[in-house]
GROMACS .gro file of C-alpha atoms in nm:
model
  347
    1MET     CA    1  -1.651  -1.868   1.691
    2THR     CA    2  -1.422  -2.094   1.895
    3LEU     CA    3  -1.059  -1.982   1.893
    4GLU     CA    4  -0.827  -2.268   1.980
    5SER     CA    5  -0.475  -2.131   1.922
    6PHE     CA    6  -0.253  -1.865   1.765
    7SER     CA    7   0.091  -1.898   1.613
    8LEU     CA    8   0.313  -1.612   1.502
    9ALA     CA    9   0.599  -1.656   1.256
   10ARG     CA   10   0.843  -1.419   1.089
   11TYR     CA   11   0.937  -1.411   0.721
   12ARG     CA   12   1.239  -1.265   0.540
   13ILE     CA   13   1.211  -1.254   0.162
   14PRO     CA   14   1.483  -1.102  -0.060
   15LEU     CA   15   1.373  -0.893  -0.356
   16ASP     CA   16   1.533  -0.952  -0.696
   17SER     CA   17   1.520  -0.577  -0.768
   18ALA     CA   18   1.512  -0.285  -0.528
   19LEU     CA   19   1.173  -0.130  -0.456
   20PRO     CA   20   1.131   0.242  -0.378
   21VAL     CA   21   1.003   0.344  -0.035
   22GLY     CA   22   0.986   0.719  -0.083
   23LYS     CA   23   1.337   0.810  -0.197
   24GLN     CA   24   1.484   0.507  -0.021
   25ARG     CA   25   1.520   0.156  -0.163
   26ILE     CA   26   1.470  -0.185  -0.002
   27GLU     CA   27   1.605  -0.519  -0.119
   28LEU     CA   28   1.460  -0.730   0.164
   29ARG     CA   29   1.108  -0.746   0.306
   30GLN     CA   30   1.035  -0.876   0.653
   31GLY     CA   31   0.701  -0.930   0.821
   32LEU     CA   32   0.489  -1.146   1.047
   33ILE     CA   33   0.234  -1.415   0.962
   34LEU     CA   34  -0.035  -1.476   1.221
   35GLN     CA   35  -0.211  -1.813   1.212
   36ALA     CA   36  -0.534  -1.872   1.402
   37ARG     CA   37  -0.702  -2.206   1.459
   38ALA     CA   38  -1.078  -2.156   1.486
   39ASN     CA   39  -1.379  -2.369   1.409
   40GLU     CA   40  -1.138  -2.652   1.321
   41GLN     CA   41  -0.989  -2.442   1.038
   42ASP     CA   42  -0.668  -2.243   0.995
   43TYR     CA   43  -0.674  -1.872   0.903
   44TYR     CA   44  -0.375  -1.654   0.812
   45VAL     CA   45  -0.305  -1.281   0.797
   46GLU     CA   46   0.008  -1.079   0.731
   47ILE     CA   47   0.123  -0.809   0.973
   48ALA     CA   48   0.416  -0.621   0.823
   49PRO     CA   49   0.486  -0.261   0.927
   50LEU     CA   50   0.661  -0.063   0.655
   51SER     CA   51   0.961   0.016   0.870
   52GLY     CA   52   1.306  -0.127   0.934
   53LEU     CA   53   1.621  -0.060   0.731
   54ASP     CA   54   1.675   0.029   0.368
   55ARG     CA   55   1.946  -0.126   0.151
   56ASP     CA   56   2.201   0.124   0.285
   57GLY     CA   57   2.127   0.038   0.647
   58SER     CA   58   1.932   0.358   0.720
   59ASP     CA   59   1.596   0.364   0.898
   60ILE     CA   60   1.296   0.374   0.662
   61ASN     CA   61   1.131   0.711   0.717
   62GLY     CA   62   0.780   0.840   0.672
   63PHE     CA   63   0.566   0.526   0.677
   64SER     CA   64   0.480   0.291   0.969
   65LEU     CA   65   0.516   0.439   1.315
   66GLU     CA   66   0.589   0.097   1.469
   67THR     CA   67   0.863  -0.161   1.426
   68LEU     CA   68   0.828  -0.532   1.357
   69ASP     CA   69   0.953  -0.616   1.707
   70GLN     CA   70   0.700  -0.381   1.865
   71ALA     CA   71   0.421  -0.545   1.665
   72ALA     CA   72   0.534  -0.895   1.774
   73ALA     CA   73   0.548  -0.793   2.142
   74GLU     CA   74   0.204  -0.630   2.123
   75LEU     CA   75   0.059  -0.937   1.956
   76GLN     CA   76   0.194  -1.170   2.223
   77ASN     CA   77   0.014  -0.974   2.494
   78LEU     CA   78  -0.312  -0.934   2.303
   79LEU     CA   79  -0.332  -1.293   2.178
   80GLN     CA   80  -0.272  -1.428   2.529
   81ALA     CA   81  -0.562  -1.214   2.653
   82ILE     CA   82  -0.784  -1.338   2.369
   83ILE     CA   83  -0.706  -1.702   2.448
   84GLU     CA   84  -0.778  -1.635   2.817
   85GLY     CA   85  -1.115  -1.485   2.720
   86THR     CA   86  -1.058  -1.130   2.849
   87LEU     CA   87  -1.055  -0.985   2.495
   88ASP     CA   88  -1.194  -1.078   2.155
   89LEU     CA   89  -1.031  -1.010   1.819
   90ASP     CA   90  -1.236  -0.701   1.739
   91SER     CA   91  -1.191  -0.537   2.079
   92ALA     CA   92  -0.817  -0.612   2.067
   93ALA     CA   93  -0.798  -0.448   1.723
   94GLU     CA   94  -0.964  -0.134   1.861
   95LEU     CA   95  -0.752  -0.137   2.178
   96THR     CA   96  -0.407  -0.144   2.018
   97LYS     CA   97  -0.233   0.177   1.911
   98LEU     CA   98  -0.026  -0.008   1.647
   99ALA     CA   99  -0.187   0.026   1.303
  100SER     CA  100  -0.043  -0.296   1.158
  101VAL     CA  101  -0.165  -0.500   1.456
  102ALA     CA  102  -0.512  -0.341   1.441
  103TRP     CA  103  -0.532  -0.417   1.069
  104GLY     CA  104  -0.421  -0.779   1.111
  105LEU     CA  105  -0.652  -0.862   1.402
  106SER     CA  106  -0.961  -0.705   1.245
  107LEU     CA  107  -0.885  -0.872   0.912
  108LEU     CA  108  -0.847  -1.205   1.090
  109SER     CA  109  -1.185  -1.155   1.257
  110ALA     CA  110  -1.345  -1.079   0.919
  111LYS     CA  111  -1.195  -1.394   0.768
  112ILE     CA  112  -1.309  -1.618   1.051
  113ASN     CA  113  -1.660  -1.472   1.036
  114ASN     CA  114  -1.681  -1.507   0.655
  115GLN     CA  115  -1.724  -1.133   0.601
  116LEU     CA  116  -1.494  -1.105   0.297
  117PRO     CA  117  -1.566  -1.195  -0.066
  118VAL     CA  118  -1.407  -1.526  -0.160
  119HIS     CA  119  -1.372  -1.432  -0.527
  120HIS     CA  120  -1.366  -1.098  -0.705
  121THR     CA  121  -1.365  -0.969  -1.060
  122PRO     CA  122  -1.001  -0.907  -1.155
  123PHE     CA  123  -0.896  -0.545  -1.148
  124GLU     CA  124  -0.721  -0.392  -1.446
  125PRO     CA  125  -0.353  -0.365  -1.345
  126VAL     CA  126  -0.189  -0.026  -1.295
  127PRO     CA  127   0.180  -0.086  -1.379
  128LEU     CA  128   0.438   0.097  -1.169
  129ILE     CA  129   0.710   0.278  -1.365
  130VAL     CA  130   1.021   0.384  -1.172
  131PRO     CA  131   1.263   0.627  -1.340
  132ARG     CA  132   1.623   0.511  -1.380
  133GLU     CA  133   1.882   0.783  -1.364
  134GLY     CA  134   2.082   0.818  -1.682
  135GLU     CA  135   1.876   0.558  -1.873
  136PRO     CA  136   1.936   0.597  -2.249
  137GLU     CA  137   1.625   0.689  -2.446
  138VAL     CA  138   1.646   0.379  -2.662
  139MET     CA  139   1.633   0.159  -2.350
  140LEU     CA  140   1.355   0.369  -2.200
  141ARG     CA  141   1.148   0.334  -2.516
  142GLN     CA  142   1.208  -0.040  -2.512
  143ARG     CA  143   1.095  -0.062  -2.149
  144LEU     CA  144   0.780   0.141  -2.213
  145SER     CA  145   0.695  -0.066  -2.521
  146THR     CA  146   0.630  -0.363  -2.292
  147ILE     CA  147   0.324  -0.195  -2.134
  148PRO     CA  148   0.031  -0.416  -2.243
  149THR     CA  149  -0.212  -0.261  -2.489
  150ASN     CA  150  -0.508  -0.323  -2.257
  151ILE     CA  151  -0.362  -0.096  -1.988
  152HIS     CA  152  -0.547   0.235  -1.947
  153ARG     CA  153  -0.347   0.396  -1.666
  154VAL     CA  154   0.003   0.374  -1.522
  155LYS     CA  155   0.168   0.502  -1.206
  156ILE     CA  156   0.501   0.684  -1.236
  157LYS     CA  157   0.734   0.760  -0.947
  158VAL     CA  158   0.867   1.116  -0.959
  159ALA     CA  159   1.097   1.329  -0.740
  160GLN     CA  160   1.333   1.032  -0.757
  161THR     CA  161   1.612   1.130  -0.999
  162ASN     CA  162   1.609   1.471  -1.170
  163MET     CA  163   1.321   1.677  -1.300
  164ALA     CA  164   1.429   1.685  -1.665
  165GLU     CA  165   1.463   1.306  -1.693
  166GLU     CA  166   1.131   1.247  -1.517
  167LEU     CA  167   0.946   1.494  -1.739
  168LYS     CA  168   1.102   1.326  -2.041
  169LEU     CA  169   0.973   0.990  -1.915
  170ILE     CA  170   0.621   1.128  -1.865
  171HIS     CA  171   0.606   1.290  -2.207
  172LEU     CA  172   0.747   0.978  -2.370
  173VAL     CA  173   0.471   0.767  -2.216
  174GLN     CA  174   0.225   1.017  -2.362
  175GLU     CA  175   0.392   1.001  -2.701
  176LEU     CA  176   0.386   0.621  -2.712
  177ARG     CA  177   0.047   0.572  -2.545
  178PRO     CA  178  -0.155   0.894  -2.566
  179GLU     CA  179  -0.471   0.721  -2.440
  180VAL     CA  180  -0.311   0.616  -2.109
  181LYS     CA  181  -0.389   0.823  -1.799
  182LEU     CA  182  -0.111   0.894  -1.551
  183ARG     CA  183  -0.095   0.874  -1.175
  184LEU     CA  184   0.222   1.038  -1.047
  185ASP     CA  185   0.371   0.972  -0.703
  186ALA     CA  186   0.619   1.219  -0.553
  187ASN     CA  187   0.627   1.078  -0.197
  188GLN     CA  188   0.652   1.436  -0.061
  189GLY     CA  189   0.976   1.472  -0.257
  190PHE     CA  190   0.940   1.831  -0.383
  191GLU     CA  191   0.975   2.164  -0.213
  192PHE     CA  192   0.682   2.386  -0.312
  193GLU     CA  193   0.877   2.582  -0.575
  194GLU     CA  194   1.009   2.259  -0.729
  195ALA     CA  195   0.659   2.107  -0.738
  196GLU     CA  196   0.525   2.424  -0.901
  197ALA     CA  197   0.792   2.416  -1.174
  198PHE     CA  198   0.741   2.043  -1.229
  199CYS     CA  199   0.361   2.065  -1.255
  200ALA     CA  200   0.386   2.357  -1.499
  201CYS     CA  201   0.553   2.122  -1.748
  202LEU     CA  202   0.308   1.833  -1.721
  203PRO     CA  203   0.057   1.722  -1.987
  204LYS     CA  204  -0.228   1.817  -1.755
  205ASN     CA  205  -0.507   1.647  -1.952
  206ALA     CA  206  -0.332   1.312  -1.900
  207ILE     CA  207  -0.280   1.350  -1.523
  208GLU     CA  208  -0.536   1.194  -1.289
  209TYR     CA  209  -0.344   1.325  -0.986
  210ILE     CA  210  -0.001   1.354  -0.829
  211GLU     CA  211   0.040   1.185  -0.492
  212GLU     CA  212   0.192   1.392  -0.215
  213PRO     CA  213   0.373   1.645  -0.436
  214CYS     CA  214   0.494   1.879  -0.159
  215ARG     CA  215   0.726   1.801   0.130
  216GLN     CA  216   0.481   1.988   0.351
  217TRP     CA  217   0.142   1.838   0.268
  218GLN     CA  218  -0.043   2.152   0.374
  219LYS     CA  219   0.101   2.328   0.065
  220ASN     CA  220  -0.068   2.094  -0.181
  221ARG     CA  221  -0.375   2.319  -0.193
  222ALA     CA  222  -0.161   2.617  -0.294
  223LEU     CA  223   0.002   2.403  -0.562
  224PHE     CA  224  -0.338   2.318  -0.709
  225ALA     CA  225  -0.442   2.685  -0.699
  226SER     CA  226  -0.121   2.776  -0.883
  227THR     CA  227  -0.102   2.498  -1.143
  228GLY     CA  228  -0.442   2.329  -1.163
  229VAL     CA  229  -0.285   1.985  -1.114
  230PRO     CA  230  -0.496   1.780  -0.869
  231PHE     CA  231  -0.332   1.583  -0.592
  232ALA     CA  232  -0.380   1.275  -0.377
  233LEU     CA  233  -0.274   1.201  -0.020
  234ASP     CA  234  -0.084   0.890   0.086
  235GLU     CA  235   0.191   0.928   0.349
  236THR     CA  236  -0.012   1.199   0.523
  237LEU     CA  237  -0.275   0.940   0.617
  238GLY     CA  238  -0.021   0.717   0.792
  239ARG     CA  239   0.144   1.005   0.976
  240HIS     CA  240  -0.187   1.149   1.097
  241PRO     CA  241  -0.388   0.853   1.234
  242ASP     CA  242  -0.695   1.071   1.297
  243PHE     CA  243  -0.697   1.230   0.950
  244GLU     CA  244  -1.036   1.324   0.807
  245PRO     CA  245  -1.081   1.498   0.469
  246ALA     CA  246  -1.207   1.856   0.493
  247GLU     CA  247  -1.548   1.951   0.353
  248ASP     CA  248  -1.385   2.166   0.083
  249ALA     CA  249  -1.122   1.903  -0.007
  250TYR     CA  250  -1.241   1.846  -0.363
  251ASP     CA  251  -1.266   2.214  -0.447
  252SER     CA  252  -0.913   2.258  -0.312
  253GLY     CA  253  -0.766   2.000  -0.549
  254LEU     CA  254  -0.778   1.675  -0.354
  255ARG     CA  255  -0.900   1.395  -0.578
  256ALA     CA  256  -0.805   1.071  -0.405
  257LEU     CA  257  -0.690   0.908  -0.085
  258VAL     CA  258  -0.428   0.640  -0.144
  259ILE     CA  259  -0.483   0.424   0.161
  260LYS     CA  260  -0.234   0.168   0.287
  261PRO     CA  261  -0.444  -0.055   0.516
  262MET     CA  262  -0.129  -0.169   0.701
  263LEU     CA  263  -0.076   0.195   0.803
  264CYS     CA  264  -0.443   0.285   0.849
  265GLY     CA  265  -0.552   0.044   1.123
  266SER     CA  266  -0.863  -0.165   1.174
  267LEU     CA  267  -1.122  -0.251   0.910
  268PRO     CA  268  -1.391  -0.034   1.076
  269LYS     CA  269  -1.151   0.262   1.071
  270LEU     CA  270  -1.073   0.193   0.705
  271GLN     CA  271  -1.445   0.172   0.622
  272LYS     CA  272  -1.515   0.502   0.802
  273LEU     CA  273  -1.239   0.685   0.613
  274ILE     CA  274  -1.359   0.547   0.278
  275ASP     CA  275  -1.718   0.649   0.353
  276GLN     CA  276  -1.610   1.002   0.446
  277ALA     CA  277  -1.405   1.034   0.128
  278HIS     CA  278  -1.675   0.898  -0.103
  279ASN     CA  279  -1.931   1.136   0.049
  280LEU     CA  280  -1.705   1.424  -0.058
  281GLY     CA  281  -1.658   1.293  -0.412
  282LEU     CA  282  -1.306   1.163  -0.350
  283ARG     CA  283  -1.171   0.838  -0.488
  284CYS     CA  284  -1.014   0.582  -0.255
  285VAL     CA  285  -0.731   0.364  -0.384
  286LEU     CA  286  -0.614   0.085  -0.153
  287SER     CA  287  -0.239   0.050  -0.176
  288SER     CA  288   0.029  -0.200  -0.088
  289SER     CA  289   0.280  -0.146   0.188
  290ILE     CA  290   0.503  -0.388  -0.006
  291GLU     CA  291   0.337  -0.693   0.146
  292SER     CA  292   0.402  -1.049   0.037
  293THR     CA  293   0.158  -1.243  -0.179
  294LEU     CA  294  -0.058  -1.315   0.127
  295GLY     CA  295  -0.104  -0.947   0.213
  296ILE     CA  296  -0.159  -0.853  -0.151
  297ALA     CA  297  -0.432  -1.116  -0.189
  298ASP     CA  298  -0.611  -0.970   0.114
  299ILE     CA  299  -0.587  -0.612  -0.018
  300LEU     CA  300  -0.752  -0.731  -0.339
  301ARG     CA  301  -1.035  -0.892  -0.141
  302ILE     CA  302  -1.089  -0.581   0.069
  303ALA     CA  303  -1.078  -0.359  -0.240
  304ALA     CA  304  -1.341  -0.577  -0.407
  305ALA     CA  305  -1.567  -0.518  -0.108
  306LEU     CA  306  -1.499  -0.152  -0.024
  307THR     CA  307  -1.357   0.018  -0.336
  308PRO     CA  308  -1.472  -0.195  -0.632
  309ASP     CA  309  -1.454   0.097  -0.877
  310ASP     CA  310  -1.089   0.183  -0.811
  311THR     CA  311  -0.801  -0.047  -0.898
  312PRO     CA  312  -0.579  -0.101  -0.592
  313GLY     CA  313  -0.210  -0.022  -0.612
  314VAL     CA  314  -0.052  -0.362  -0.567
  315ASP     CA  315   0.213  -0.372  -0.840
  316THR     CA  316   0.491  -0.423  -0.584
  317VAL     CA  317   0.488  -0.799  -0.546
  318ASN     CA  318   0.672  -0.890  -0.868
  319PRO     CA  319   1.025  -0.844  -0.725
  320PHE     CA  320   0.956  -1.091  -0.440
  321THR     CA  321   1.174  -1.398  -0.491
  322LYS     CA  322   0.924  -1.623  -0.314
  323ALA     CA  323   0.547  -1.642  -0.276
  324LEU     CA  324   0.414  -1.696   0.075
  325ILE     CA  325   0.089  -1.838  -0.058
  326GLU     CA  326   0.078  -2.085  -0.343
  327PRO     CA  327  -0.211  -2.249  -0.530
  328TYR     CA  328  -0.312  -2.590  -0.404
  329GLY     CA  329  -0.617  -2.728  -0.581
  330ASP     CA  330  -0.910  -2.502  -0.498
  331LYS     CA  331  -0.729  -2.363  -0.193
  332THR     CA  332  -0.400  -2.196  -0.112
  333CYS     CA  333  -0.121  -2.321   0.108
  334LEU     CA  334   0.145  -2.133   0.302
  335ALA     CA  335   0.513  -2.172   0.216
  336PHE     CA  336   0.622  -2.270   0.566
  337ASP     CA  337   0.987  -2.303   0.464
  338SER     CA  338   1.000  -1.922   0.447
  339LEU     CA  339   0.886  -1.878   0.809
  340THR     CA  340   1.065  -1.868   1.144
  341PRO     CA  341   0.843  -1.936   1.449
  342VAL     CA  342   0.812  -1.651   1.702
  343PHE     CA  343   0.561  -1.786   1.957
  344SER     CA  344   0.240  -1.986   1.998
  345VAL     CA  345  -0.048  -1.963   2.246
  346ARG     CA  346  -0.330  -2.208   2.287
  347LYS     CA  347  -0.615  -2.293   2.519
   0.00000   0.00000   0.00000
């Protein structure tokens, strides 16, 4: 592999509808696109920490531990060292403490070395349903009626509005589509007593799991013991970089790890966590950190290779007002008009 140059650019893409990040909402997504020239070809990866400001100007809490500016500064130092020959992509990915940078550099290495599947069998979509406070039932029924008949599971955000409305939404989905399985996502939005009351009212046979039900993730086991509703972990993985599932995880109610690669780190670290989980009978669902079309395409490729039996959670790209990658014959091209250059380094 002969690396000739790197270029880093920044994107800002407005969303045509607000997307939930926990209980917060964002209407703008920003990130970095890293371009590498190697073997006389161009390769691209997205590096986009899930941090910054929400639509109200408050800091996004509970997801990436690094900012976009920190990622750009780290990349400038590491890429200069790679061009000078004192580091390679894989060692730089293991050296950095920033998860988004580790993910991007290791992914770039995998692309350059042809270690990813080029094509994959399409996954069955898992539509994301977000409750709308005060939505009339007639409008809710109309919205739910648009779920395609070939869909076998949906994901519903909860702990967003009020418990009664969210339970009504869940039971209405069951009434209209009794064959559909439900994945619920609370984003650590419930106190234990609230989670216990909420889970007691759920149609348990329809629930695959509820993601991060309790504000304190250590209480999820007690919730399962009390209600029998299994849970999944998501934010916990990003906040605890060295997380490993316990040997008794399955018996204690854990059913799945919802893994955001942008928050996890390098590909080898991702592979290790998936292997540990699978050995304990846990499912692994790769999930978007609200990346652009470029990042989503890469999550789909990684999921095809590492978690082919579990549909990744990538139903967050629809509100993007612009695609960063667009079809071009048998290839894809980058929408350069959406990018602002940050820096370049070359031999």
